[in-house]
């Protein structure tokens, strides 16, 4: 992976408005060396990726001292955080309430108790609206302190009863939050169910008493976690219709509060992106209708629009690119690849690691399918060398298999065998080796002997691997999409179909892929 730098990452995460504000802020809050810090900021801002040697060179060219670079970077990092805190002081409800509590503390020390109560009355309304229970507890503590000072003991008792109710709601919310992160951990371990044993673990989880009915979550945030858990469950068990329904209900809960969209836009992006994915194989009209709605989403928000726009545009184009690949629409896929490449250049500083991985994988698959193996290998090398398995989930695993396929076609048999052996050992050692992967990796180990055995050996080996895979999938009753795609490639590698892999794959695409979700 590329080396990076905390200060560089922080600067690259800033919007243009935040950068403009910081330069003014830095001028007001540094003495003597203020121009040096701004110059260091600008040097890092202009870099496409962090390069320590280039940074030293640029400092020298600007006649800036590099003797205390580490401490200067640390000072600038903290100065940027202070600037961002000031810039975003009123951007979220939580920050606005914290600002009010800070003001309450100042007013309390001056004995202006009624001023404090007026501020906290407004703060309490907002904290309760957004389930900010820790802040509600802090507000209640200040209220009791003030009521004690004013001798209003009835109000103290009333406040204690109220806070007990808030604590009960907080317990309910924390219970669902805990369940949500347990589900995320389980899904990180098992992205998609591939055995009866894995399915049993998910079924055991979803039968938790708190997940039995929709009326058990009591607060707004608890309801959100409830539907997030069900959406994740149906994703892992590949029940596409039920997953779509859970995501629709999740959006409905979010929309109960008109301000939630502005507070948490990325939660909407994640859900809408998944809904579009679920419509990936729907008829053109429905798919492009969902895509247009998704692409219009950034217009609905007021803050962080550039970052949200980047997530939406890249996801929308990735899903469309994947759709054309899965349907064997190679001309449309070529156009989509070009459009996606331009979008990555435009938003390169806002793109997530998982999005880069999907971009390189789909690009590699496109080239391999069209038998341009050198270009495919270039994308795969970038993906596998610059990212880690944890960044990309199943897509990273698919890339590893595609890497072996590519080297087979390039006749790099020694490298293919070495990579297959390495993957087999590491996955087995980490208890991550599925039966399907075991069959596929052993298949490539056998293929490494191809130069000595000839075409008949390849055909026999492919046929045997196909029979083993089909038997295994029928036994465990799970049919992952990528295994089906691999089965198509086995026929192609064995020399069974006529024409190119792209032509054969296009003919088989619809029968090997899961059914589309037609529900609107």
Short mmCIF file of C-alpha atoms in Angstrom, two decimals:
data_model
loop_
_atom_site.label_atom_id
_atom_site.label_comp_id
_atom_site.label_asym_id
_atom_site.label_seq_id
_atom_site.Cartn_x
_atom_site.Cartn_y
_atom_site.Cartn_z
CA UNK A 1 0.00 0.00 0.00
CA UNK A 2 1.06 3.59 -0.54
CA UNK A 3 2.55 5.36 2.44
CA UNK A 4 0.37 8.12 3.77
CA UNK A 5 0.49 10.83 6.37
CA UNK A 6 -2.07 11.98 8.96
CA UNK A 7 -1.62 15.68 8.20
CA UNK A 8 -1.87 15.04 4.45
CA UNK A 9 -5.03 12.94 4.93
CA UNK A 10 -6.62 15.66 7.07
CA UNK A 11 -5.89 18.37 4.51
CA UNK A 12 -7.22 16.24 1.64
CA UNK A 13 -10.45 15.65 3.57
CA UNK A 14 -11.19 19.40 3.74
CA UNK A 15 -13.66 21.16 1.47
CA UNK A 16 -12.73 24.32 -0.45
CA UNK A 17 -14.75 26.41 2.01
CA UNK A 18 -12.94 24.81 4.97
CA UNK A 19 -9.55 25.48 3.36
CA UNK A 20 -10.39 29.13 2.73
CA UNK A 21 -11.59 29.53 6.30
CA UNK A 22 -8.49 27.83 7.71
CA UNK A 23 -6.09 30.20 5.96
CA UNK A 24 -7.89 33.16 7.53
CA UNK A 25 -8.07 31.35 10.87
CA UNK A 26 -4.34 30.49 10.80
CA UNK A 27 -3.51 34.13 10.16
CA UNK A 28 -5.39 35.12 13.31
CA UNK A 29 -4.11 32.35 15.58
CA UNK A 30 -0.37 32.11 14.84
CA UNK A 31 2.34 34.65 15.57
CA UNK A 32 5.61 35.14 13.75
CA UNK A 33 5.65 31.98 11.65
CA UNK A 34 2.07 32.12 10.40
CA UNK A 35 3.12 32.36 6.74
CA UNK A 36 5.34 29.28 7.14
CA UNK A 37 2.45 27.16 8.38
CA UNK A 38 0.21 28.34 5.57
CA UNK A 39 2.95 27.55 3.04
CA UNK A 40 3.40 24.06 4.50
CA UNK A 41 -0.38 23.64 4.28
CA UNK A 42 -0.39 24.73 0.62
CA UNK A 43 2.51 22.43 -0.32
CA UNK A 44 0.68 19.41 1.08
CA UNK A 45 -2.62 20.59 -0.42
CA UNK A 46 -1.09 20.60 -3.93
CA UNK A 47 0.23 17.02 -3.70
CA UNK A 48 -1.79 14.24 -5.37
CA UNK A 49 -0.38 11.65 -2.97
CA UNK A 50 1.94 11.96 0.01
CA UNK A 51 5.65 11.92 -0.85
CA UNK A 52 8.10 12.65 1.97
CA UNK A 53 11.06 13.33 -0.33
CA UNK A 54 9.01 15.66 -2.53
CA UNK A 55 7.83 17.51 0.57
CA UNK A 56 11.43 18.16 1.67
CA UNK A 57 12.28 19.32 -1.86
CA UNK A 58 9.31 21.73 -1.96
CA UNK A 59 10.21 23.10 1.49
CA UNK A 60 13.75 23.76 0.30
CA UNK A 61 12.48 25.50 -2.85
CA UNK A 62 10.21 27.71 -0.69
CA UNK A 63 13.11 28.44 1.68
CA UNK A 64 11.20 26.96 4.60
CA UNK A 65 13.07 25.27 7.47
CA UNK A 66 12.73 21.48 7.67
CA UNK A 67 14.79 21.00 10.84
CA UNK A 68 11.70 20.65 13.06
CA UNK A 69 9.37 19.29 10.39
CA UNK A 70 7.80 16.66 12.65
CA UNK A 71 6.82 19.17 15.34
CA UNK A 72 5.74 21.73 12.69
CA UNK A 73 3.43 19.14 11.12
CA UNK A 74 2.01 18.24 14.51
CA UNK A 75 1.36 21.92 15.30
CA UNK A 76 -0.29 22.45 11.91
CA UNK A 77 -2.44 19.30 12.39
CA UNK A 78 -3.80 20.59 15.70
CA UNK A 79 -4.24 24.09 14.32
CA UNK A 80 -6.35 22.68 11.46
CA UNK A 81 -8.48 20.77 13.98
CA UNK A 82 -9.09 23.98 15.93
CA UNK A 83 -10.02 25.75 12.70
CA UNK A 84 -12.39 22.95 11.68
CA UNK A 85 -13.98 23.03 15.14
CA UNK A 86 -14.63 26.75 14.78
CA UNK A 87 -15.87 26.39 11.18
CA UNK A 88 -18.24 23.52 12.01
CA UNK A 89 -19.31 24.79 15.45
CA UNK A 90 -22.98 25.07 14.44
CA UNK A 91 -23.12 22.44 11.71
CA UNK A 92 -24.77 19.61 13.69
CA UNK A 93 -27.35 19.44 16.47
CA UNK A 94 -24.85 17.77 18.78
CA UNK A 95 -22.31 20.56 18.29
CA UNK A 96 -24.98 23.25 18.75
CA UNK A 97 -26.10 21.68 22.05
CA UNK A 98 -22.51 21.38 23.27
CA UNK A 99 -22.01 25.04 22.43
CA UNK A 100 -25.10 25.90 24.51
CA UNK A 101 -23.79 23.83 27.43
CA UNK A 102 -20.51 25.71 27.25
CA UNK A 103 -22.48 28.98 27.38
CA UNK A 104 -24.50 27.64 30.33
CA UNK A 105 -21.30 27.00 32.27
CA UNK A 106 -20.17 30.58 31.65
CA UNK A 107 -23.56 32.02 32.66
CA UNK A 108 -23.77 29.80 35.76
CA UNK A 109 -20.48 31.15 37.09
CA UNK A 110 -21.99 34.65 36.74
CA UNK A 111 -25.10 33.67 38.68
CA UNK A 112 -27.38 34.23 35.66
CA UNK A 113 -29.50 31.17 36.39
CA UNK A 114 -32.62 32.07 34.41
CA UNK A 115 -30.42 32.67 31.35
CA UNK A 116 -29.11 29.12 31.82
CA UNK A 117 -32.60 27.61 32.10
CA UNK A 118 -33.75 29.37 28.92
CA UNK A 119 -30.79 27.98 26.98
CA UNK A 120 -31.24 24.46 28.33
CA UNK A 121 -34.95 24.39 27.55
CA UNK A 122 -34.12 24.81 23.86
CA UNK A 123 -31.20 22.37 24.08
CA UNK A 124 -33.37 19.69 25.70
CA UNK A 125 -35.94 19.81 22.89
CA UNK A 126 -33.22 19.24 20.28
CA UNK A 127 -31.40 16.55 22.28
CA UNK A 128 -34.61 14.55 22.77
CA UNK A 129 -35.53 14.93 19.09
CA UNK A 130 -32.25 13.33 17.98
CA UNK A 131 -31.91 10.72 20.78
CA UNK A 132 -28.84 12.47 22.20
CA UNK A 133 -29.33 10.89 25.62
CA UNK A 134 -25.83 11.51 27.04
CA UNK A 135 -26.37 15.22 26.35
CA UNK A 136 -29.85 15.00 27.93
CA UNK A 137 -28.26 13.62 31.09
CA UNK A 138 -25.73 16.48 31.11
CA UNK A 139 -28.52 19.03 30.58
CA UNK A 140 -30.47 17.51 33.48
CA UNK A 141 -27.41 17.73 35.75
CA UNK A 142 -27.08 21.45 35.03
CA UNK A 143 -30.80 21.99 35.51
CA UNK A 144 -30.68 20.33 38.95
CA UNK A 145 -27.68 22.43 39.96
CA UNK A 146 -29.58 25.59 39.02
CA UNK A 147 -32.85 24.52 40.68
CA UNK A 148 -30.90 23.78 43.88
CA UNK A 149 -29.41 27.28 43.72
CA UNK A 150 -32.91 28.72 43.23
CA UNK A 151 -34.40 26.54 45.99
CA UNK A 152 -36.87 24.88 43.56
CA UNK A 153 -36.74 21.37 45.07
CA UNK A 154 -39.99 20.23 43.39
CA UNK A 155 -38.36 20.90 40.04
CA UNK A 156 -35.34 18.85 41.17
CA UNK A 157 -37.56 15.81 41.90
CA UNK A 158 -39.47 16.29 38.63
CA UNK A 159 -36.18 16.44 36.74
CA UNK A 160 -34.97 13.22 38.39
CA UNK A 161 -38.11 11.37 37.23
CA UNK A 162 -37.67 12.75 33.73
CA UNK A 163 -34.05 11.69 33.48
CA UNK A 164 -34.97 8.14 34.58
CA UNK A 165 -37.27 7.95 31.55
CA UNK A 166 -34.48 9.25 29.32
CA UNK A 167 -32.10 6.64 30.76
CA UNK A 168 -34.61 3.86 29.98
CA UNK A 169 -34.84 5.05 26.37
CA UNK A 170 -31.05 5.27 26.26
CA UNK A 171 -30.79 1.66 27.47
CA UNK A 172 -33.18 0.57 24.71
CA UNK A 173 -31.21 2.49 22.09
CA UNK A 174 -27.89 1.09 23.35
CA UNK A 175 -29.32 -2.44 23.20
CA UNK A 176 -30.13 -2.00 19.50
CA UNK A 177 -26.83 -0.25 18.87
CA UNK A 178 -25.04 -3.22 20.44
CA UNK A 179 -27.04 -5.67 18.29
CA UNK A 180 -26.28 -3.61 15.17
CA UNK A 181 -22.52 -3.71 15.74
CA UNK A 182 -22.67 -7.42 16.57
CA UNK A 183 -24.35 -7.94 13.20
CA UNK A 184 -21.67 -5.80 11.49
CA UNK A 185 -18.94 -7.94 13.11
CA UNK A 186 -20.66 -11.15 12.02
CA UNK A 187 -21.07 -9.80 8.50
CA UNK A 188 -17.41 -8.78 8.39
CA UNK A 189 -16.50 -12.36 9.24
CA UNK A 190 -19.10 -13.84 6.83
CA UNK A 191 -20.03 -11.34 4.08
CA UNK A 192 -22.33 -13.85 2.38
CA UNK A 193 -23.67 -17.15 3.72
CA UNK A 194 -21.97 -20.07 1.98
CA UNK A 195 -22.83 -23.04 4.22
CA UNK A 196 -25.56 -24.39 6.49
CA UNK A 197 -23.32 -23.74 9.48
CA UNK A 198 -22.96 -20.05 8.55
CA UNK A 199 -26.70 -19.77 7.90
CA UNK A 200 -27.40 -21.21 11.37
CA UNK A 201 -25.31 -18.45 12.96
CA UNK A 202 -27.30 -15.73 11.18
CA UNK A 203 -30.63 -17.37 12.02
CA UNK A 204 -29.62 -17.66 15.67
CA UNK A 205 -28.76 -13.96 15.70
CA UNK A 206 -31.98 -12.74 14.06
CA UNK A 207 -34.14 -14.65 16.58
CA UNK A 208 -32.95 -12.37 19.42
CA UNK A 209 -36.03 -11.30 21.46
CA UNK A 210 -35.41 -7.61 20.69
CA UNK A 211 -35.68 -8.35 16.96
CA UNK A 212 -39.03 -10.15 17.10
CA UNK A 213 -41.30 -7.13 16.47
CA UNK A 214 -41.13 -3.65 14.97
CA UNK A 215 -42.58 -2.02 18.11
CA UNK A 216 -39.73 -3.11 20.41
CA UNK A 217 -37.30 -0.34 19.38
CA UNK A 218 -38.60 2.75 21.21
CA UNK A 219 -36.47 5.62 20.00
CA UNK A 220 -35.80 7.01 16.55
CA UNK A 221 -32.21 5.73 16.45
CA UNK A 222 -33.23 2.31 17.81
CA UNK A 223 -35.73 1.94 14.94
CA UNK A 224 -33.00 2.82 12.45
CA UNK A 225 -30.69 0.15 13.91
CA UNK A 226 -33.57 -2.37 13.84
CA UNK A 227 -33.98 -2.06 10.05
CA UNK A 228 -30.22 -1.80 9.46
CA UNK A 229 -29.86 -5.19 11.17
CA UNK A 230 -32.57 -6.77 9.01
CA UNK A 231 -31.12 -5.25 5.81
CA UNK A 232 -27.71 -6.72 6.70
CA UNK A 233 -29.27 -10.11 7.52
CA UNK A 234 -31.08 -10.35 4.19
CA UNK A 235 -27.95 -9.18 2.35
CA UNK A 236 -25.87 -11.95 3.92
CA UNK A 237 -28.53 -14.61 3.23
CA UNK A 238 -29.11 -13.20 -0.29
CA UNK A 239 -32.86 -12.65 0.02
CA UNK A 240 -32.97 -9.73 -2.39
CA UNK A 241 -36.69 -8.95 -2.17
CA UNK A 242 -36.67 -8.96 1.65
CA UNK A 243 -33.49 -6.86 1.69
CA UNK A 244 -35.11 -4.28 -0.60
CA UNK A 245 -38.16 -4.13 1.69
CA UNK A 246 -35.95 -3.65 4.79
CA UNK A 247 -34.04 -0.83 3.10
CA UNK A 248 -37.29 0.86 2.03
CA UNK A 249 -38.53 0.72 5.64
CA UNK A 250 -35.18 2.06 6.85
CA UNK A 251 -35.51 5.07 4.53
CA UNK A 252 -39.11 5.58 5.75
CA UNK A 253 -37.89 5.80 9.37
CA UNK A 254 -35.14 8.24 8.42
CA UNK A 255 -37.67 10.42 6.62
CA UNK A 256 -39.77 10.72 9.79
CA UNK A 257 -37.40 13.52 10.78
CA UNK A 258 -36.96 16.12 8.05
CA UNK A 259 -33.64 17.24 9.51
CA UNK A 260 -32.08 13.78 9.65
CA UNK A 261 -31.16 14.02 5.99
CA UNK A 262 -29.01 17.09 6.67
CA UNK A 263 -27.45 15.59 9.78
CA UNK A 264 -26.56 12.16 8.35
CA UNK A 265 -26.47 12.28 4.53
CA UNK A 266 -24.01 9.38 4.23
CA UNK A 267 -26.50 6.98 5.83
CA UNK A 268 -28.94 7.84 3.04
CA UNK A 269 -26.21 7.36 0.41
CA UNK A 270 -25.41 3.88 1.73
CA UNK A 271 -29.06 2.79 1.68
CA UNK A 272 -29.94 4.34 -1.70
CA UNK A 273 -26.79 2.82 -3.21
CA UNK A 274 -27.83 -0.62 -2.02
CA UNK A 275 -31.37 -0.13 -3.37
CA UNK A 276 -29.88 0.72 -6.77
CA UNK A 277 -27.70 -2.42 -6.59
CA UNK A 278 -30.76 -4.52 -5.87
CA UNK A 279 -32.31 -3.16 -9.07
CA UNK A 280 -29.12 -3.88 -11.04
CA UNK A 281 -30.73 -6.56 -13.20
CA UNK A 282 -34.18 -4.98 -13.41
CA UNK A 283 -35.53 -3.77 -16.75
CA UNK A 284 -33.81 -0.66 -18.14
CA UNK A 285 -36.65 1.72 -17.31
CA UNK A 286 -36.76 0.81 -13.63
CA UNK A 287 -32.98 0.69 -13.21
CA UNK A 288 -32.38 4.11 -14.78
CA UNK A 289 -35.31 5.58 -12.86
CA UNK A 290 -33.69 4.46 -9.59
CA UNK A 291 -30.28 5.68 -10.78
CA UNK A 292 -31.65 9.15 -11.66
CA UNK A 293 -33.23 9.45 -8.21
CA UNK A 294 -29.93 8.42 -6.58
CA UNK A 295 -27.92 10.91 -8.67
CA UNK A 296 -30.28 13.73 -7.66
CA UNK A 297 -29.69 13.08 -3.95
CA UNK A 298 -26.83 15.62 -3.42
CA UNK A 299 -29.20 18.43 -4.45
CA UNK A 300 -31.26 17.72 -1.32
CA UNK A 301 -28.48 18.43 1.18
CA UNK A 302 -26.80 21.64 2.27
CA UNK A 303 -23.47 20.56 3.75
CA UNK A 304 -20.54 18.41 2.57
CA UNK A 305 -22.13 18.40 -0.87
CA UNK A 306 -18.89 17.75 -2.77
CA UNK A 307 -18.06 14.64 -0.71
CA UNK A 308 -21.63 13.34 -0.89
CA UNK A 309 -21.72 14.02 -4.63
CA UNK A 310 -18.49 12.02 -5.06
CA UNK A 311 -19.90 9.01 -3.18
CA UNK A 312 -23.15 9.12 -5.18
CA UNK A 313 -21.65 9.63 -8.64
CA UNK A 314 -18.95 6.97 -8.22
CA UNK A 315 -21.37 4.42 -6.75
CA UNK A 316 -24.00 5.09 -9.45
CA UNK A 317 -21.45 4.65 -12.24
CA UNK A 318 -19.88 1.57 -10.62
CA UNK A 319 -23.28 -0.10 -10.35
CA UNK A 320 -24.11 0.74 -13.97
CA UNK A 321 -20.69 -0.55 -15.11
CA UNK A 322 -21.19 -3.79 -13.15
CA UNK A 323 -24.70 -4.13 -14.61
CA UNK A 324 -23.40 -3.92 -18.20
CA UNK A 325 -20.67 -6.46 -17.40
CA UNK A 326 -23.13 -8.91 -15.87
CA UNK A 327 -25.50 -8.55 -18.81
CA UNK A 328 -22.66 -8.94 -21.32
CA UNK A 329 -23.30 -5.45 -22.79
CA UNK A 330 -19.67 -4.93 -23.77
CA UNK A 331 -20.09 -1.76 -25.88
CA UNK A 332 -22.07 -0.08 -23.09
CA UNK A 333 -19.54 -1.38 -20.55
CA UNK A 334 -16.69 0.22 -22.54
CA UNK A 335 -18.47 3.56 -22.52
CA UNK A 336 -19.25 3.15 -18.83
CA UNK A 337 -15.61 2.40 -18.07
CA UNK A 338 -14.53 5.63 -19.78
CA UNK A 339 -17.17 7.67 -17.93
CA UNK A 340 -16.18 6.06 -14.63
CA UNK A 341 -12.47 6.72 -15.25
CA UNK A 342 -13.23 10.43 -15.82
CA UNK A 343 -15.30 10.52 -12.64
CA UNK A 344 -12.43 9.00 -10.60
CA UNK A 345 -10.13 11.76 -11.85
CA UNK A 346 -12.66 14.39 -10.87
CA UNK A 347 -13.30 12.98 -7.37
CA UNK A 348 -10.02 11.16 -6.71
CA UNK A 349 -9.57 12.71 -3.23
CA UNK A 350 -13.08 11.76 -2.07
CA UNK A 351 -13.27 8.15 -3.29
CA UNK A 352 -13.43 5.39 -0.67
CA UNK A 353 -11.01 2.43 -0.68
CA UNK A 354 -13.91 0.04 -1.28
CA UNK A 355 -14.91 2.08 -4.35
CA UNK A 356 -11.36 2.02 -5.75
CA UNK A 357 -11.26 -1.77 -5.30
CA UNK A 358 -14.54 -2.24 -7.19
CA UNK A 359 -13.31 0.13 -9.92
CA UNK A 360 -10.07 -1.81 -10.48
CA UNK A 361 -11.82 -5.19 -10.27
CA UNK A 362 -14.57 -4.35 -12.76
CA UNK A 363 -12.03 -2.71 -15.09
CA UNK A 364 -9.85 -5.83 -14.89
CA UNK A 365 -12.83 -8.12 -15.53
CA UNK A 366 -13.80 -6.03 -18.57
CA UNK A 367 -10.32 -6.37 -20.11
CA UNK A 368 -9.98 -10.07 -19.27
CA UNK A 369 -13.39 -10.86 -20.77
CA UNK A 370 -12.30 -9.11 -23.97
CA UNK A 371 -9.01 -11.06 -23.82
CA UNK A 372 -6.83 -7.99 -23.28
CA UNK A 373 -5.01 -9.79 -20.48
CA UNK A 374 -2.12 -7.34 -20.10
CA UNK A 375 -4.48 -4.44 -19.35
CA UNK A 376 -6.47 -6.66 -17.03
CA UNK A 377 -3.33 -7.63 -15.15
CA UNK A 378 -2.35 -3.97 -14.78
CA UNK A 379 -5.61 -3.17 -12.97
CA UNK A 380 -5.34 -6.31 -10.83
CA UNK A 381 -1.76 -5.51 -9.81
CA UNK A 382 -2.84 -2.03 -8.71
CA UNK A 383 -5.73 -3.48 -6.68
CA UNK A 384 -3.80 -6.31 -5.01
CA UNK A 385 -0.65 -4.27 -4.31
CA UNK A 386 -2.24 -1.07 -3.00
CA UNK A 387 -5.18 -2.42 -0.99
CA UNK A 388 -5.87 -5.14 1.55
CA UNK A 389 -8.52 -7.84 1.75
CA UNK A 390 -10.26 -6.05 4.64
CA UNK A 391 -10.85 -3.00 2.43
CA UNK A 392 -12.85 -4.83 -0.21
CA UNK A 393 -14.55 -7.94 1.21
CA UNK A 394 -15.71 -10.45 -1.39
CA UNK A 395 -14.62 -8.28 -4.34
CA UNK A 396 -11.01 -8.63 -3.18
CA UNK A 397 -11.43 -12.42 -3.15
CA UNK A 398 -12.89 -12.34 -6.67
CA UNK A 399 -9.88 -10.27 -7.77
CA UNK A 400 -7.51 -12.94 -6.45
CA UNK A 401 -9.24 -15.59 -8.59
CA UNK A 402 -9.30 -13.30 -11.63
CA UNK A 403 -5.56 -12.71 -11.07
CA UNK A 404 -4.95 -16.47 -11.40
CA UNK A 405 -7.15 -16.68 -14.51
CA UNK A 406 -5.22 -13.82 -16.11
CA UNK A 407 -1.83 -15.42 -15.45
CA UNK A 408 -3.12 -18.70 -16.91
CA UNK A 409 -3.97 -16.92 -20.17
CA UNK A 410 -0.60 -15.13 -20.14
CA UNK A 411 1.04 -18.55 -19.57
CA UNK A 412 2.74 -17.36 -16.39
CA UNK A 413 2.32 -20.86 -14.93
CA UNK A 414 5.07 -20.64 -12.30
CA UNK A 415 3.70 -17.41 -10.89
CA UNK A 416 0.15 -18.80 -11.07
CA UNK A 417 1.14 -21.87 -9.06
CA UNK A 418 3.07 -19.83 -6.49
CA UNK A 419 0.12 -17.47 -5.97
CA UNK A 420 -2.40 -20.32 -5.71
CA UNK A 421 -0.19 -22.11 -3.15
CA UNK A 422 0.25 -18.92 -1.13
CA UNK A 423 -3.49 -18.16 -1.10
CA UNK A 424 -4.36 -21.72 -0.15
CA UNK A 425 -1.92 -21.74 2.79
CA UNK A 426 -2.86 -18.30 4.13
CA UNK A 427 -6.63 -18.89 3.88
CA UNK A 428 -6.34 -22.31 5.51
CA UNK A 429 -4.11 -20.95 8.27
CA UNK A 430 -6.60 -18.15 9.00
CA UNK A 431 -9.58 -20.53 8.80
CA UNK A 432 -10.97 -18.55 5.84
CA UNK A 433 -10.87 -21.26 3.17
CA UNK A 434 -14.32 -22.22 1.84
CA UNK A 435 -14.89 -25.48 0.00
CA UNK A 436 -15.46 -23.61 -3.27
CA UNK A 437 -12.18 -21.72 -2.88
CA UNK A 438 -10.36 -24.94 -2.04
CA UNK A 439 -11.61 -26.55 -5.27
CA UNK A 440 -10.69 -23.47 -7.34
CA UNK A 441 -7.19 -23.05 -5.88
CA UNK A 442 -6.38 -26.76 -6.23
CA UNK A 443 -7.56 -26.49 -9.82
CA UNK A 444 -4.97 -23.76 -10.54
CA UNK A 445 -2.27 -25.79 -8.82
CA UNK A 446 -3.05 -28.65 -11.22
CA UNK A 447 -3.15 -26.32 -14.21
CA UNK A 448 0.40 -25.23 -13.47
CA UNK A 449 1.43 -28.54 -15.08
CA UNK A 450 -0.28 -27.57 -18.38
CA UNK A 451 2.92 -26.91 -20.40
CA UNK A 452 3.82 -30.57 -19.99
CA UNK A 453 0.37 -32.12 -20.44
CA UNK A 454 -1.21 -30.20 -23.34
CA UNK A 455 -4.79 -29.14 -24.21
CA UNK A 456 -6.41 -32.44 -23.24
CA UNK A 457 -5.06 -32.10 -19.70
CA UNK A 458 -6.55 -28.59 -19.51
CA UNK A 459 -9.95 -29.82 -20.71
CA UNK A 460 -9.96 -32.77 -18.30
CA UNK A 461 -8.87 -30.59 -15.37
CA UNK A 462 -11.53 -27.97 -16.15
CA UNK A 463 -14.25 -30.60 -16.47
CA UNK A 464 -13.26 -32.22 -13.16
CA UNK A 465 -13.20 -28.85 -11.35
CA UNK A 466 -16.62 -27.97 -12.77
CA UNK A 467 -18.11 -31.26 -11.57
CA UNK A 468 -16.63 -30.76 -8.09
CA UNK A 469 -17.94 -27.19 -7.84
CA UNK A 470 -21.45 -28.11 -8.97
CA UNK A 471 -21.55 -31.06 -6.57
CA UNK A 472 -20.37 -28.87 -3.68
CA UNK A 473 -22.87 -26.09 -4.39
CA UNK A 474 -25.72 -28.59 -4.62
CA UNK A 475 -24.62 -30.17 -1.35
CA UNK A 476 -24.53 -26.90 0.63
CA UNK A 477 -27.45 -25.42 -1.36
CA UNK A 478 -25.76 -22.05 -1.89
CA UNK A 479 -24.96 -20.67 -5.33
CA UNK A 480 -22.69 -17.59 -5.15
CA UNK A 481 -22.70 -15.54 -8.33
CA UNK A 482 -18.92 -15.59 -8.76
CA UNK A 483 -18.82 -19.39 -8.66
CA UNK A 484 -21.33 -19.45 -11.52
CA UNK A 485 -19.16 -17.01 -13.48
CA UNK A 486 -16.16 -19.22 -12.79
CA UNK A 487 -18.09 -22.21 -14.15
CA UNK A 488 -18.63 -20.32 -17.41
CA UNK A 489 -14.90 -19.59 -17.59
CA UNK A 490 -14.09 -23.27 -17.01
CA UNK A 491 -16.07 -24.19 -20.13
CA UNK A 492 -14.24 -21.47 -22.04
CA UNK A 493 -10.80 -22.55 -20.75
CA UNK A 494 -11.60 -26.14 -21.69
CA UNK A 495 -12.25 -25.01 -25.27
CA UNK A 496 -15.91 -26.08 -25.20
CA UNK A 497 -17.72 -22.94 -26.46
CA UNK A 498 -17.20 -21.29 -29.82
CA UNK A 499 -16.12 -17.68 -29.96
CA UNK A 500 -14.52 -15.43 -27.33
CA UNK A 501 -15.11 -15.56 -23.60
CA UNK A 502 -17.02 -12.27 -23.83
CA UNK A 503 -19.40 -13.71 -26.43
CA UNK A 504 -19.96 -16.92 -24.49
CA UNK A 505 -20.31 -15.11 -21.18
CA UNK A 506 -22.85 -12.70 -22.69
CA UNK A 507 -24.99 -15.62 -23.82
CA UNK A 508 -24.89 -17.26 -20.38
CA UNK A 509 -25.09 -14.14 -18.20
CA UNK A 510 -28.80 -14.08 -17.44
CA UNK A 511 -29.03 -17.76 -16.56
CA UNK A 512 -26.09 -17.67 -14.13
CA UNK A 513 -27.07 -14.50 -12.26
CA UNK A 514 -29.63 -14.13 -9.44
CA UNK A 515 -33.08 -12.84 -10.33
CA UNK A 516 -33.55 -9.09 -10.40
CA UNK A 517 -35.79 -7.27 -7.95
CA UNK A 518 -38.72 -5.83 -9.82
CA UNK A 519 -40.46 -4.29 -6.81
CA UNK A 520 -40.68 -0.52 -7.16
#
